[in-house]
Structure formats: structure tokens, C-alpha cells
Coordinates of C-alpha atoms and ligand atoms in Angstrom, one line a residue:
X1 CA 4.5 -10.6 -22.6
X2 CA 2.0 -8.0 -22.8
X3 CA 0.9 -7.2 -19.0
X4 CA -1.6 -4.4 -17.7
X5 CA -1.6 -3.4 -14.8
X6 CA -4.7 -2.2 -13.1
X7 CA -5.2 0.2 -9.7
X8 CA -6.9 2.4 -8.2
X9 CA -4.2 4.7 -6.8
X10 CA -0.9 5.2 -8.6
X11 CA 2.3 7.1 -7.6
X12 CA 3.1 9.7 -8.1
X13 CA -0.5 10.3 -9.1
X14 CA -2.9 9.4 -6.5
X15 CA -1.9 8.2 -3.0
X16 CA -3.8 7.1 -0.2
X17 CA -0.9 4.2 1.1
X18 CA 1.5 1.3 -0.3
X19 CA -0.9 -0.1 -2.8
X20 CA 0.0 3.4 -4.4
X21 CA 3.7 2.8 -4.3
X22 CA 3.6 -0.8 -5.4
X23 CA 2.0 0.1 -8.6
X24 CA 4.2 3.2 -9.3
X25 CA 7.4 1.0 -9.3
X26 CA 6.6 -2.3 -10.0
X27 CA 6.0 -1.4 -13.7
X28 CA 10.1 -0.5 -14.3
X29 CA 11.1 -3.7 -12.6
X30 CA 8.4 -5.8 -15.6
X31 CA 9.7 -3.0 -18.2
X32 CA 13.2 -3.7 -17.6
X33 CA 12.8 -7.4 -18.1
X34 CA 11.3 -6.6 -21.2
X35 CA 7.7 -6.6 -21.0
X36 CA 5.5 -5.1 -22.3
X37 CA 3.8 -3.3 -19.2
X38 CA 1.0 -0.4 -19.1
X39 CA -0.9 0.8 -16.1
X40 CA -4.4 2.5 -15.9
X41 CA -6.3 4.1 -13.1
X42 CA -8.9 6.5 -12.8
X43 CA -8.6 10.7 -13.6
X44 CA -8.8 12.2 -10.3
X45 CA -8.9 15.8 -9.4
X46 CA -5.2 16.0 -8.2
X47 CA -3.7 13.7 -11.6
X48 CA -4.2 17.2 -13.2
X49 CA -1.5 18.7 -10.7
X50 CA 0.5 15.7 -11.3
X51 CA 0.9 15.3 -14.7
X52 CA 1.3 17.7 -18.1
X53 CA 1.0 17.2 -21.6
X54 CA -1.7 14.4 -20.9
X55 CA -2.9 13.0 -24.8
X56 CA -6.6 12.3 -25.2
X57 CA -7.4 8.8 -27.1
X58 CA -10.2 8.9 -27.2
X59 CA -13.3 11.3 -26.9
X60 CA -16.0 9.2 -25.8
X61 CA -16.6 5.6 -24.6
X62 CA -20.3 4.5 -23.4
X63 CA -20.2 2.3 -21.0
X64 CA -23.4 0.7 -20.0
X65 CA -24.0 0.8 -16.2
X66 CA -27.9 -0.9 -15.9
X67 CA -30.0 1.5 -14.5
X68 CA -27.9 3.9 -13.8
X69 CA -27.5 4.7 -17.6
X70 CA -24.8 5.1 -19.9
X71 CA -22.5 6.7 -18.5
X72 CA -19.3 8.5 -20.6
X73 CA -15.6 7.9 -20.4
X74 CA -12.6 9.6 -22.0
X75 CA -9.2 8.1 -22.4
X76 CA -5.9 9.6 -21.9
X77 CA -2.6 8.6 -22.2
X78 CA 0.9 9.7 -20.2
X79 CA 4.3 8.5 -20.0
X80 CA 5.5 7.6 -16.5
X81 CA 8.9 8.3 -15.4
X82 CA 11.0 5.5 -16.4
X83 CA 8.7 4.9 -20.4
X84 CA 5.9 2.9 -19.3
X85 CA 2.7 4.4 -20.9
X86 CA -0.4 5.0 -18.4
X87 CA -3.7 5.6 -19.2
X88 CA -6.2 7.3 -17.5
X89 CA -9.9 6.5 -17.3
X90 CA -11.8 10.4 -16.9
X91 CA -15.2 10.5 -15.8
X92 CA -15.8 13.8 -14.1
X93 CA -19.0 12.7 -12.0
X94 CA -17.3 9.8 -10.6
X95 CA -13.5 10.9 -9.9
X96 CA -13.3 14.2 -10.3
X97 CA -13.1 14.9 -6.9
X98 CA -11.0 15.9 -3.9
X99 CA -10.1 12.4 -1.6
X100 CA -9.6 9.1 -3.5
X101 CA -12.5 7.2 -1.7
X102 CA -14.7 9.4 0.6
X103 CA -14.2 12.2 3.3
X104 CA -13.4 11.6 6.8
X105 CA -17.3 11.2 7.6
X106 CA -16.6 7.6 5.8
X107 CA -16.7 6.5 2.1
X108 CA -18.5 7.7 -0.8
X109 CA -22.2 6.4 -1.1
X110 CA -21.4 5.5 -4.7
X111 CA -18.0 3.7 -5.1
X112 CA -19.6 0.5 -5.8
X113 CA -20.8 2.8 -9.1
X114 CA -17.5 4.3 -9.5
X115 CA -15.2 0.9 -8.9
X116 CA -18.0 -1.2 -11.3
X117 CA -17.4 1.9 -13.9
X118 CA -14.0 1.2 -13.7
X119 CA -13.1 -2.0 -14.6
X120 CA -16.0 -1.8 -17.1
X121 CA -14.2 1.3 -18.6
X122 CA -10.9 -0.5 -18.8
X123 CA -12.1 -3.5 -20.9
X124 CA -13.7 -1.1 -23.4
X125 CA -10.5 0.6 -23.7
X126 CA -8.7 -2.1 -24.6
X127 CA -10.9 -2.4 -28.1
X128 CA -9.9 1.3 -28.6
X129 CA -6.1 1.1 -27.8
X130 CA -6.8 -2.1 -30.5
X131 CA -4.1 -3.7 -27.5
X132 CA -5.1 -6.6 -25.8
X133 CA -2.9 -7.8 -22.9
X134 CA -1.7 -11.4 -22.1
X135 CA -2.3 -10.9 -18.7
X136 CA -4.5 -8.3 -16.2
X137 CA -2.6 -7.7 -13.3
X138 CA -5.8 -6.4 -10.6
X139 CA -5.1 -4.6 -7.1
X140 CA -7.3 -4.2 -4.6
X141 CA -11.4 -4.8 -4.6
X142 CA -11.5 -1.7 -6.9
X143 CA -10.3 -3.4 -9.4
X144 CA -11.7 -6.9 -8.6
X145 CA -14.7 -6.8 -11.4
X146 CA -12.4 -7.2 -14.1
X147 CA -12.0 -10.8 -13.8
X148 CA -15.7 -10.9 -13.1
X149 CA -16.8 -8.7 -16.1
X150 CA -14.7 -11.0 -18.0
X151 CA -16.0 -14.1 -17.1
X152 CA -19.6 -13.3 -17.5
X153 CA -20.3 -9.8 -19.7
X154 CA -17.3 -10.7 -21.9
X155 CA -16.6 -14.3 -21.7
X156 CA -18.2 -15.4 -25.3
X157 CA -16.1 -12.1 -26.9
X158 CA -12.9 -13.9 -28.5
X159 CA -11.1 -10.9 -28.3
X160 CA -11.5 -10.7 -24.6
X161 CA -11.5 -14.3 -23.3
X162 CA -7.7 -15.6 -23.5
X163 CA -6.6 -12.6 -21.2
X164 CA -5.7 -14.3 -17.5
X165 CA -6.1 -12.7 -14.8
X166 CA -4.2 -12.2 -11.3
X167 CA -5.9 -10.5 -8.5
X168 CA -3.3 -9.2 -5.7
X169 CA -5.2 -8.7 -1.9
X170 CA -3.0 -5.9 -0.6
X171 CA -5.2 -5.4 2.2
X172 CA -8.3 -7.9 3.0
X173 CA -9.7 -6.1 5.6
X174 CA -11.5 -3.0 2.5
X175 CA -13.6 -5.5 0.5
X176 CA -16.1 -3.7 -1.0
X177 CA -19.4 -4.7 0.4
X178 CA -22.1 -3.4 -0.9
X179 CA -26.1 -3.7 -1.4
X180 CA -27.8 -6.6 -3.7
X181 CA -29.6 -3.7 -5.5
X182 CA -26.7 -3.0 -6.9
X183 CA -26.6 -5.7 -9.8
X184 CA -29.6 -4.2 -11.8
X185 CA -28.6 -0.5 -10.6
X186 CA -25.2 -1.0 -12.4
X187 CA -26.2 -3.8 -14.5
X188 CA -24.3 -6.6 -12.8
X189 CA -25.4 -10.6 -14.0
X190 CA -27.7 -11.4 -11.5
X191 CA -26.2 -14.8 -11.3
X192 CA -23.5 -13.3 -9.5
X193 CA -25.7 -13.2 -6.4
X194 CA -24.7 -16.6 -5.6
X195 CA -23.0 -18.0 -2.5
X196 CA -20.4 -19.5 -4.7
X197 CA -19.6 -16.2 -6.5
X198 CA -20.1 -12.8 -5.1
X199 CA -23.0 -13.2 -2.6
X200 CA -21.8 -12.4 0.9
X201 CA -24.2 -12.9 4.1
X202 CA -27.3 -11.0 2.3
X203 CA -24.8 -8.6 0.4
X204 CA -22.2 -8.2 -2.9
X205 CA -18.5 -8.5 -1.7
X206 CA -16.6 -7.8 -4.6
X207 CA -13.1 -8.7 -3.5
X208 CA -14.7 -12.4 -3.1
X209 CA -15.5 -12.3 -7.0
X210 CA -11.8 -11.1 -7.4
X211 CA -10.8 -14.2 -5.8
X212 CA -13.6 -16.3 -7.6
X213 CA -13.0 -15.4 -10.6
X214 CA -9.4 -14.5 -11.0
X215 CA -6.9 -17.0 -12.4
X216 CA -4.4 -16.9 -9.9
X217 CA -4.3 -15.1 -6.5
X218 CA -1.4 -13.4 -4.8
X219 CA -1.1 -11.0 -1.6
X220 CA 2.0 -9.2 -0.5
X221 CA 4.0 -11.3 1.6
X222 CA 4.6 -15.5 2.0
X223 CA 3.4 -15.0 5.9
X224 CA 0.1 -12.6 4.8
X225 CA -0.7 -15.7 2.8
X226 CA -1.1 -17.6 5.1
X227 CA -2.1 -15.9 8.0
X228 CA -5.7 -15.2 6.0
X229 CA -6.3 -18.4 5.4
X230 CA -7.5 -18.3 9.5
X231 CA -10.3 -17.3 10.8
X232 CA -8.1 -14.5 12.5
X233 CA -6.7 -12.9 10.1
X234 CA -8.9 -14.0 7.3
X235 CA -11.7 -10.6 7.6
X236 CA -14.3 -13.4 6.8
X237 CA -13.2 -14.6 3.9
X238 CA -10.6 -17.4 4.8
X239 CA -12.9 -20.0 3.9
X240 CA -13.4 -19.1 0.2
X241 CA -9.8 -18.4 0.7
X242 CA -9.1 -21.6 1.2
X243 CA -11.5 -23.3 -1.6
X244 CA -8.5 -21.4 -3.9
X245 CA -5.4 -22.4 -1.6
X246 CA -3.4 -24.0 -4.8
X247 CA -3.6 -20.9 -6.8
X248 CA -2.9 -18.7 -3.6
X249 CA 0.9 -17.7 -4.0
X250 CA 2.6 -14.7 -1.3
X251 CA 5.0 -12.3 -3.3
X252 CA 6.6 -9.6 -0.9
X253 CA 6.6 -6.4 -2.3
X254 CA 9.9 -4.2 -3.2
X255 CA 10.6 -1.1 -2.7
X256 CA 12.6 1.3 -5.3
X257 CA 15.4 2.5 -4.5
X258 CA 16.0 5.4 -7.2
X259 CA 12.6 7.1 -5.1
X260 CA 13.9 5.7 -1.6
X261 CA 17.7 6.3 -1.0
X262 CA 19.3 8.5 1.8
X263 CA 22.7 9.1 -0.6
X264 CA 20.3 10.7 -3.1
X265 CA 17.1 12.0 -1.2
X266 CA 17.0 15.7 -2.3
X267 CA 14.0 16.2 0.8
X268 CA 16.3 15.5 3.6
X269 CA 19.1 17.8 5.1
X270 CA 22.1 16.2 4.2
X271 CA 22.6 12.7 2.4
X272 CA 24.6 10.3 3.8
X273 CA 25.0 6.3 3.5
X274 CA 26.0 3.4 5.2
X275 CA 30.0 4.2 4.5
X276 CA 29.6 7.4 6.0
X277 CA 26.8 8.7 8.5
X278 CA 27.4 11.7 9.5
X279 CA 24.6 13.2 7.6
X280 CA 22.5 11.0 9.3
X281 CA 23.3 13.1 12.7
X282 CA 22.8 16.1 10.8
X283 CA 18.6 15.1 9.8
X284 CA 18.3 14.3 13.3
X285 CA 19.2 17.5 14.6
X286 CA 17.3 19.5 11.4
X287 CA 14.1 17.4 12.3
X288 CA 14.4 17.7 16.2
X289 CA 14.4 21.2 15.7
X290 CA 11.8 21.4 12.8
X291 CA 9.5 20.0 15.2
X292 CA 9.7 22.0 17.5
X293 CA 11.5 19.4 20.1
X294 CA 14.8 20.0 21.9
X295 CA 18.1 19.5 20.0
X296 CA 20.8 19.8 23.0
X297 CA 23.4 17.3 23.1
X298 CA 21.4 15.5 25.5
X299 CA 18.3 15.6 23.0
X300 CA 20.6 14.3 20.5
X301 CA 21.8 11.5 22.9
X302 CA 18.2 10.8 23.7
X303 CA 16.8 7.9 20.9
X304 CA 14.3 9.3 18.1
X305 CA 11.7 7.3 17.7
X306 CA 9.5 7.6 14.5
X307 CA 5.7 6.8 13.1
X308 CA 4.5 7.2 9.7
X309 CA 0.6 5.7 9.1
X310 CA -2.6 5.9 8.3
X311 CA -4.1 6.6 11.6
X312 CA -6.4 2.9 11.4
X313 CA -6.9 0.7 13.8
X314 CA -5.0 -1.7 11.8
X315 CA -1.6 0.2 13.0
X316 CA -1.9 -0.8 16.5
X317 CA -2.1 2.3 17.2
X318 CA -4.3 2.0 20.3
X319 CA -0.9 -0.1 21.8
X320 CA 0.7 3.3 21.4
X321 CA -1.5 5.2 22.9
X322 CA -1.2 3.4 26.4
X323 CA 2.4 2.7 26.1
X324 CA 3.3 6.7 25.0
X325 CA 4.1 7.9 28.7
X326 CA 5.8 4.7 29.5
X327 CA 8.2 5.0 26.1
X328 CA 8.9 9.2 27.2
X329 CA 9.8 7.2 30.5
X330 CA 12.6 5.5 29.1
X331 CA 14.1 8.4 27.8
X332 CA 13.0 8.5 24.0
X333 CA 11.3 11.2 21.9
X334 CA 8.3 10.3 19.5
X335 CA 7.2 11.6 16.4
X336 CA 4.0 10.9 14.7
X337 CA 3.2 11.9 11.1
X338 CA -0.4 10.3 9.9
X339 CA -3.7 11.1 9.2
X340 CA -6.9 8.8 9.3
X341 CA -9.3 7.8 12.3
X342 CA -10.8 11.1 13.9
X343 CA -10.0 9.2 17.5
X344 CA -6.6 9.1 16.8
X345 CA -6.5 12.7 15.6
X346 CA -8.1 13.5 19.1
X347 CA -6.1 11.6 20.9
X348 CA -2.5 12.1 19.6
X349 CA -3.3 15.8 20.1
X350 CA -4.4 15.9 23.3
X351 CA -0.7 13.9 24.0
X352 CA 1.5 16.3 22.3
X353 CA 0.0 19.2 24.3
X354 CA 0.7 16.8 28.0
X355 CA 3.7 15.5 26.5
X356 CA 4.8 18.6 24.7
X357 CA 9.1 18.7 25.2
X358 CA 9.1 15.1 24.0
X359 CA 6.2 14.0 21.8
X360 CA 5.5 15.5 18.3
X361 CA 2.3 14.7 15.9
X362 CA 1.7 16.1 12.4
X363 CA -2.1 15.1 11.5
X364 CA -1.4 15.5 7.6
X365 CA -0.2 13.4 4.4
X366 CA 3.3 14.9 4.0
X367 CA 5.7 12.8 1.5
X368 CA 8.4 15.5 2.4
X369 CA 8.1 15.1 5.9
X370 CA 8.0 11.6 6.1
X371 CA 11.7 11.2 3.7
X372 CA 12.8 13.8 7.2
X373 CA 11.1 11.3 10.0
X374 CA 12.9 8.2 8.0
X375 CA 16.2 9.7 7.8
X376 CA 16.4 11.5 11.3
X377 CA 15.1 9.2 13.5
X378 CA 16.4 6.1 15.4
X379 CA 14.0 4.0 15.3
X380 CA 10.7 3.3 13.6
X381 CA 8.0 2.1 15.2
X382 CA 5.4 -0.1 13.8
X383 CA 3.0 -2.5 16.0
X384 CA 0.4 -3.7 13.5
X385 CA -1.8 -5.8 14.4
X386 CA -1.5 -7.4 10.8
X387 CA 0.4 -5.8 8.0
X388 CA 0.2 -7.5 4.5
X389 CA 3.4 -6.4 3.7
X390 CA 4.5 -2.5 5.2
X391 CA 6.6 -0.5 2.9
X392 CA 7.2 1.6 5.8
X393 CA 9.7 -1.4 7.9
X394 CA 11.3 -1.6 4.5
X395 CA 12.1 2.2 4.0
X396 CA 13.2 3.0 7.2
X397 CA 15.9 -0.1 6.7
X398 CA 17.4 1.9 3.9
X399 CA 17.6 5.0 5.9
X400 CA 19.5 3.8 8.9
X401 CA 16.2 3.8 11.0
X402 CA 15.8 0.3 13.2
X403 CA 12.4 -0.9 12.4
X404 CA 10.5 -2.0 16.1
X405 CA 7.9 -4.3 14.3
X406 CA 5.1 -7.1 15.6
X407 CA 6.2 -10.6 14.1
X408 CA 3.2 -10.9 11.5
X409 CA 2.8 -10.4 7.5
X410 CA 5.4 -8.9 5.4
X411 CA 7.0 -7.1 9.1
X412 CA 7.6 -10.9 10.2
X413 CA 9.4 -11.5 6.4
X414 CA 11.5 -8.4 6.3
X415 CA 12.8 -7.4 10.1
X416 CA 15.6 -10.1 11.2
X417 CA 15.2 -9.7 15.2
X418 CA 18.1 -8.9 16.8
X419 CA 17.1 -10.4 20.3
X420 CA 17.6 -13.8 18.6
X421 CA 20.1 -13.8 15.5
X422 CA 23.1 -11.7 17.0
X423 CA 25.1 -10.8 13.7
X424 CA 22.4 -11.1 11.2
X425 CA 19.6 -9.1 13.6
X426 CA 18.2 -5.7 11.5
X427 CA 15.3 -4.5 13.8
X428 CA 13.3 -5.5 17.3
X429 CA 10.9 -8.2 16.8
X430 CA 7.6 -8.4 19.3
X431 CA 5.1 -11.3 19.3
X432 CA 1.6 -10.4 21.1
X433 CA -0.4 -7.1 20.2
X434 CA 0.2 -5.8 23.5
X435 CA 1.6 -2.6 25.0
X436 CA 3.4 -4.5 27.2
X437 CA 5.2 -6.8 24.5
X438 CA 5.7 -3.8 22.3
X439 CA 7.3 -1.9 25.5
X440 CA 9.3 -4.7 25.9
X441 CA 10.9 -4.7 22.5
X442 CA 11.4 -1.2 22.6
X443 CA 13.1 -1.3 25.7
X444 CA 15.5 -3.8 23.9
X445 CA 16.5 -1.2 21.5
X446 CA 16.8 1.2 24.3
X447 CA 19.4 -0.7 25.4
X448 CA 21.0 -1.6 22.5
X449 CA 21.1 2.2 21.3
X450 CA 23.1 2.9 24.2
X451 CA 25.6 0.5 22.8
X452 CA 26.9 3.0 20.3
X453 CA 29.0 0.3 18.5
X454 CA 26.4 -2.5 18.1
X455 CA 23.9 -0.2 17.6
X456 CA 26.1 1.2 14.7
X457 CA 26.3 -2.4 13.5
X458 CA 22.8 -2.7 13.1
X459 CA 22.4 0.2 11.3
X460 CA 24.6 -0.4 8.9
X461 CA 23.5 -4.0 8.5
X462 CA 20.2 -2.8 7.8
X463 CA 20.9 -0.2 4.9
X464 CA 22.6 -3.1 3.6
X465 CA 19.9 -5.5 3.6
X466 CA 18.0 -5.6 -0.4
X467 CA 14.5 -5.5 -0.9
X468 CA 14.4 -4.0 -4.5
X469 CA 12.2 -4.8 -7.1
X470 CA 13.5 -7.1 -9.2
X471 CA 13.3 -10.4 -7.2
X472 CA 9.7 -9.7 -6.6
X473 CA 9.1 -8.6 -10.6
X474 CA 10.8 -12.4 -11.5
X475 CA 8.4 -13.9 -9.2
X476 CA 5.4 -12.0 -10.5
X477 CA 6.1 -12.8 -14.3
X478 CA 6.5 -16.5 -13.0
X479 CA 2.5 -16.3 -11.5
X480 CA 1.5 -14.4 -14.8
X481 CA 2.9 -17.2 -17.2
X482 CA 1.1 -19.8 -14.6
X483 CA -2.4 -17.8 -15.0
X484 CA -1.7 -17.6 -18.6
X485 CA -1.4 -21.2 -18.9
X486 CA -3.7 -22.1 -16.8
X487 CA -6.7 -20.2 -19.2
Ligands
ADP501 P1 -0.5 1.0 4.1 O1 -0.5 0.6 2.6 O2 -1.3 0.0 4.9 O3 -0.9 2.4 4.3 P2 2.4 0.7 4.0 O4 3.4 0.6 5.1 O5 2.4 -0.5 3.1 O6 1.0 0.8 4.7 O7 2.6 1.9 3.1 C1 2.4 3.2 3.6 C2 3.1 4.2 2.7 O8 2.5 5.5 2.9 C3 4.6 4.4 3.0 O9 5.2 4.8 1.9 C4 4.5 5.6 4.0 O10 5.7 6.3 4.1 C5 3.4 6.4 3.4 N1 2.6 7.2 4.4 C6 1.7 6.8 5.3 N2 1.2 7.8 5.9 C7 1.8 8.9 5.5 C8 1.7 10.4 5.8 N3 0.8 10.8 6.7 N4 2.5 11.2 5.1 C9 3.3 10.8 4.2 N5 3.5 9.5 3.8 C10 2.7 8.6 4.5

């Protein structure tokens, strides 16, 4: 099967979170059960640092963009790591720049022009590559115009119309709402301003035409899938949602283990795996002291409790905030490595000054850092207050690092709680998005830490536990035959 897959961040590339990481390892998993898989996404500023020895395809593509003109793009093509070719879409006014999707003051005035260019860009490339896929495989509402370009600008081209189409919602809550102007200023069918089809209380939503128009629809995890078909968790688009219910599937994402493996991660002080963990008491003491905290024996006693996130409200971060003296109360030490909402930037500062013998934050992106926080620490902490999937619960299982989750999304598929299933428990489950609840749980593992046995149980139990690719890559080429024949 020939399958393209379609994103606007890919690692090692461009990363702004998972979305990143599930389109830089999926591909191996498709390639090694012998598809044939290419990815494309855009040429941003820092692909140039990432990547040598890039091959130009193509000099110039118009692509029409209504009144915005025609605008230019350049093709080129890599090789990622493990074969599978990439292609990069280069258009200097659009990407070349220094964040993925806008600065801290918010995002860029013109994405809806950048993520229209994009998919546009991509379908014109195909005629130039003279490679026409059996299936697009879209990510994310910056992709979500392919189907839609397809089904309208493209859909009498025979060369175009027998590709299917899968659209995977990695995160519902970034849409992509933008102004009804926008049709004619990037020449967009104006039929598309229908209730129906893209229209969206007065505006353009172009994740809805992503589920409109795509053949099948996917998110992350079986209990994400179902969670936004309600009004709670749906961001407001659980009713159209629901008009697509039959061709609404959940696939939980993997993880890769040759990028994500304590006996061979070359970031973190000493390696170590579940047969032998010493090393592990070695990265706690390196990263204890690295930041800054104590490492006495009775620092090393003390549990290490780790966060890596985007700093959004999504993270339940605010739960942290009230529960942070509380947690230093029962003993443990917290580190913090994100970046994101200015409040929490504020606010996370102004507590590792008060809090400053037990309480670390690092307000940066640092892929190095975070390998150290998932290997050293005790425990990860993360209280969502929905999580399509979390790579982060997933990671810090292979590291030794007992996840402390909320029960919903892909944290309520992949943590086994080990309140209720003694002998098969990998992390501490909590239900409500509270700061009591999530206390609660942590105080659990408190305990349980002190149990140097069971705890050593759990740990091991949880490197053990698989969440690699290649389940996930079966279930995927399973949807893409169902869209294919479903065209
Ligand atoms: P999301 O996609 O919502 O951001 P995930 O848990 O699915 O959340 O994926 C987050 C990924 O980004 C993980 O690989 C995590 O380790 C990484 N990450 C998040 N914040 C940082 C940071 N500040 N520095 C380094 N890595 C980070």
C-alpha cells in the first residue's frame, strides 16, 4: 500500500509535543510491514539545523491561494533515519520562521494562510513526484484541508479522486477557527460555508471539514473516542462527532523504543534496566544535584517526583499549583520542566524561589533534560484534565518512573492502578480533577515508595509493560484498507 503521511510537526525536525513524536516513528512501524510510507511537512527555520544533504525536486510550484495570489513552493526531499523518504514543502514567507505556530503573545495572524497553503502544496506535489498514494494519512487541523481540497477543488481530477483519506484528532481542543473572509482570501469553495461542512457559529472550523470530509476518523486512544463524543469533552464538536460515530475508531499511540530506552539512552548518567537498577540510583542523584536540590542520603530517600509539559491549561496544572506545598509536605521533591502559558511561567517561579530546597522548574523545551527527569525520578506526575493519549505516562513506564495519572483518555488506557489490581498495578490512578483527589493518589505512592520491595515490584512491572509501535501500526493499516474501500 502506498500511504502518506501528512503533519505539521515531525521529529526530529519540528517539535512542539506528541503529535511530533507520533509522526516521527509511526512511519518505521508502516515501513517495516512493508508499505510504502512517505511523510511531508512544512520547511521551517530549524529543519535546516536538523537535517543535511536535503535534495531539491522541484524548483517551483504555484499554488493558487484566491486573493492572496499565487504563492511559490519548493520541494525537497530527505531520508529519515530508519529509509523512509520525507519531503519538505519550503515557502520562506509562511515557515521560515522561528516557533512552529506563533509566539508566546498567541498564534500567528496568518496560519489559516499558511495551513490552507499546505495541504494545497502537498496535492500539487503529488503530480510532481508523479506518486500518488492509496491512502492520506492527516494529523491535526493543519492538515485537515486535504480531504476538503480533495473533495471539492480536486474531486473531478481522476488522478486525485481514489486517494482515501483518514484524519487522526490528536488534540480537539486546537481547531483552527478562523474568519469567513477567508474562503475568497485564500480561495476556499464558498459552498464550504455551510452548517453541514465547515461553517461553525458565524466562522470556518477547519478541523470540522477534517471530520466531514475525511473517509475515516481516528483519535489516539479507545477512551479519547469516546469521551468527545460528550458535550464535556467534545470542545464543541461532539455533535458532528457523532453524525460520524461509525467511522470513528480510537488507536492508542506507541511509543519507540530504539529513541526511548533507559539500557541505551546516551542523555542519561548511567543506563540501567529492569534486571539491574542500579543506574537508576545513579540519574537520581546526577539530576538531584544538576538541579540544584539536595542529594544527601536522606534526599535520596525522599521520593522524586517529576513533570514534563506544555505549560496549558489542559495539564491540570492549576491542581498542582494548590496542591505543591501540600506534596513538599509529605516529604517529596518536585521537578518541573515545561514551557507554555505565561501564568504558569509566573507562577512556578515564584514557587521554586518559596520552595527553593525542594522544588525545581526549568521554563524551557529541553529533549536532554527531560530523558534525565524520566530516568531519575520516582514518580511522574500527570493530572490532565483530558489527555488524548500522553506519550509522557508511556515513557516514564519504560524508565522505571511510576506514572501518578487522572483516569481519562489514553492515561485511563495505559496506567494499570495499583490501588485496585494488586499484582498487575503499574502507576496511581485518580478520578476527579481535583487537588484533593490528585493528593490523594499521590499520597498512595507515598506510601507505597516506602515499601521498598513492592515499590521495586512496580517498577519493574512497569518497564516490562509494551506499548511499541507495531500493534498500533497493524491497527492503523486495518482503518487505511477500510477508508480505501470505503471510496
Ligand atoms: P502533548 O502532545 O499534549 O504535548 P504528550 O504527552 O502526548 O503531550 O507528548 C509530550 C511530548 O513532549 C513528550 O515526548 C514529552 O517528553 C515532550 N515534552 C513536553 N514538554 C517538554 C519540554 N519542556 N522539554 C522537553 N520535552 C518536552
Amino acid at each position: 500500500m502506498k500511504i502518506l503521511l501528512v503533519s505539521s510537526e515531525v521529529y526530529p525536525y519540528a517539535k512542539v509535543g506528541g503529535l511530533a513524536d507520533v509522526v516521527g516513528s509511526l512511519p518505521f512501524a508502516l515501513s517495516k510491514l512493508g508499505h510504502d510510507v512517505r511523510v511531508v511537512m512544512p520547511k521551517y527555520k530549524e529543519v535546516e539545523d536538523k537535517i543535511v544533504g536535503l535534495e531539491k525536486v522541484d524548483d517551483l510550484l504555484k499554488i493558487y491561494m484566491g486573493n492572496s495570489g499565487i504563492m511559490e513552493a519548493k520541494i525537497y526531499e530527505g531520508i529519515m533515519s530508519q529509509g523512509v523518504p520525507i519531503y519538505f514543502i519550503e515557502n520562506n514567507q509562511y515557515f521560515y520562521r522561528d516557533q512552529i505556530y506563533g509566539t508566546k503573545e498567541g498564534d500567528y495572524p496568518d496560519n489559516a494562510h499558511r495551513f490552507t497553503f499546505f495541504p494545497r502544496a502537498i496535492l500539487m506535489m503529488l503530480r510532481k513526484l508523479e506518486w500518488f498514494p492509496n491512502v492520506i494519512h492527516c494529523n491535526d487541523f493543519h492538515t485537515a484541508l486535504v480531504p476538503v481540497l480533495l473533495k471539492t477543488e480536486f474531486k473531478d481530477n481522476p488522478l486525485y479522486n481514489r486517494i482515501a483519506t483518514i484524519f487522526t484528532i490528536h488534540n480537539l481542543a486546537y481547531q483552527g477557527i478562523f474568519s469567513r473572509d477567508l474562503l475568497d482570501e485564500v480561495g476556499l469553495d464558498k459552498n464550504l460555508y455551510s452548517i453541514d461542512k465547515m461553517e461553525y457559529w458565524g466562522k470556518l472550523n477547519f478541523m470540522k471539514g477534517g471530520i466531514i470530509f475525511s473517509e475515516k476518523i481516528n483519535t489516539v486512544s479507545p477512551t479519547y473516542s469516546k469521551e468527545i463524543l460528550t458535550p464535556e469533552y467534545g470542545c464543541g464538536l461532539d455533535g458532528v462527532l457523532r453524525t460520524r460515530e461509525k467511522d470513528l475508531f480510537g488507536i492508542i499511540n506507541g511509543i519507540d523504543y530504539t529513541q526511548w530506552n533507559p539500557e541505551t539512552d546516551r542523555s542519561i548518567k548511567k543506563r540501567y534496566s529492569n534486571k539491574n537498577l542500579k543506574g537508576k540510583i545513579k540519574c537520581k542523584k546526577a539530576l538531584l544535584i544538576e538541579q540544584g536540590l539536595k542529594s544527601s542520603r536522606l534526599s535520596m530517600q525522599a521520593p522524586l517526583i517529576g513533570i514534563i509539559s506544555r505549560l496549558a491549561d489542559q495539564k491540570g496544572l492549576d491542581l498542582v499549583e494548590k496542591a505543591m506545598e501540600k506534596i513538599i509536605n509529605l516529604g517529596a521533591n518536585l521537578i518541573i520542566l515545561g514551557t507554555g502559558n505565561a501564568y504558569y511561567h509566573k507562577v512556578f517561579e515564584k514557587m521554586s524561589y518559596k520552595f527553593k530546597e525542594n522544588f525545581k522548574v526549568n521554563l524551557k523545551f529541553d529533549s536532554k533534560l527531560a530523558r534525565k527527569i524520566y530516568a531519575g525520578c520516582d514518580m511522574f506526575l500527570m493530572p490532565s484534565r483530558f489527555e488524548p493519549c500522553g506519550l509522557g505516562q508511556m515513557i516514564s513506564l519504560k524508565y522505571g518512573t511510576i506514572p501518578i495519572v487522572r483516569k481519562t483518555g489514553g492515561l485511563a488506557d495505559t496506567v494499570i492502578n495499583c490501588d485496585k489490581h494488586i499484582g498487575r498495578g503499574t502507576g496511581f490512578v485518580f478520578k476527579e480533577a481535583s487537588s484533593k483527589d490528585m493528593l490523594s493518589a499521590t499520597k498512595r505512592a507515598i506510601g507505597v515508595f516506602k515499601d521498598k520491595k513492592r515499590w521495586d515490584r512496580i517498577v519493574r512491572r512497569a518497564m516490562e509493560q509494551d506499548f511499541s509501535w507495531d500493534n498500533s501500526a497493524k491497527e492503523y493499516v486495518k482503518l487505511y484498507n477500510e477508508a480505501i474501500s470505503s471510496k
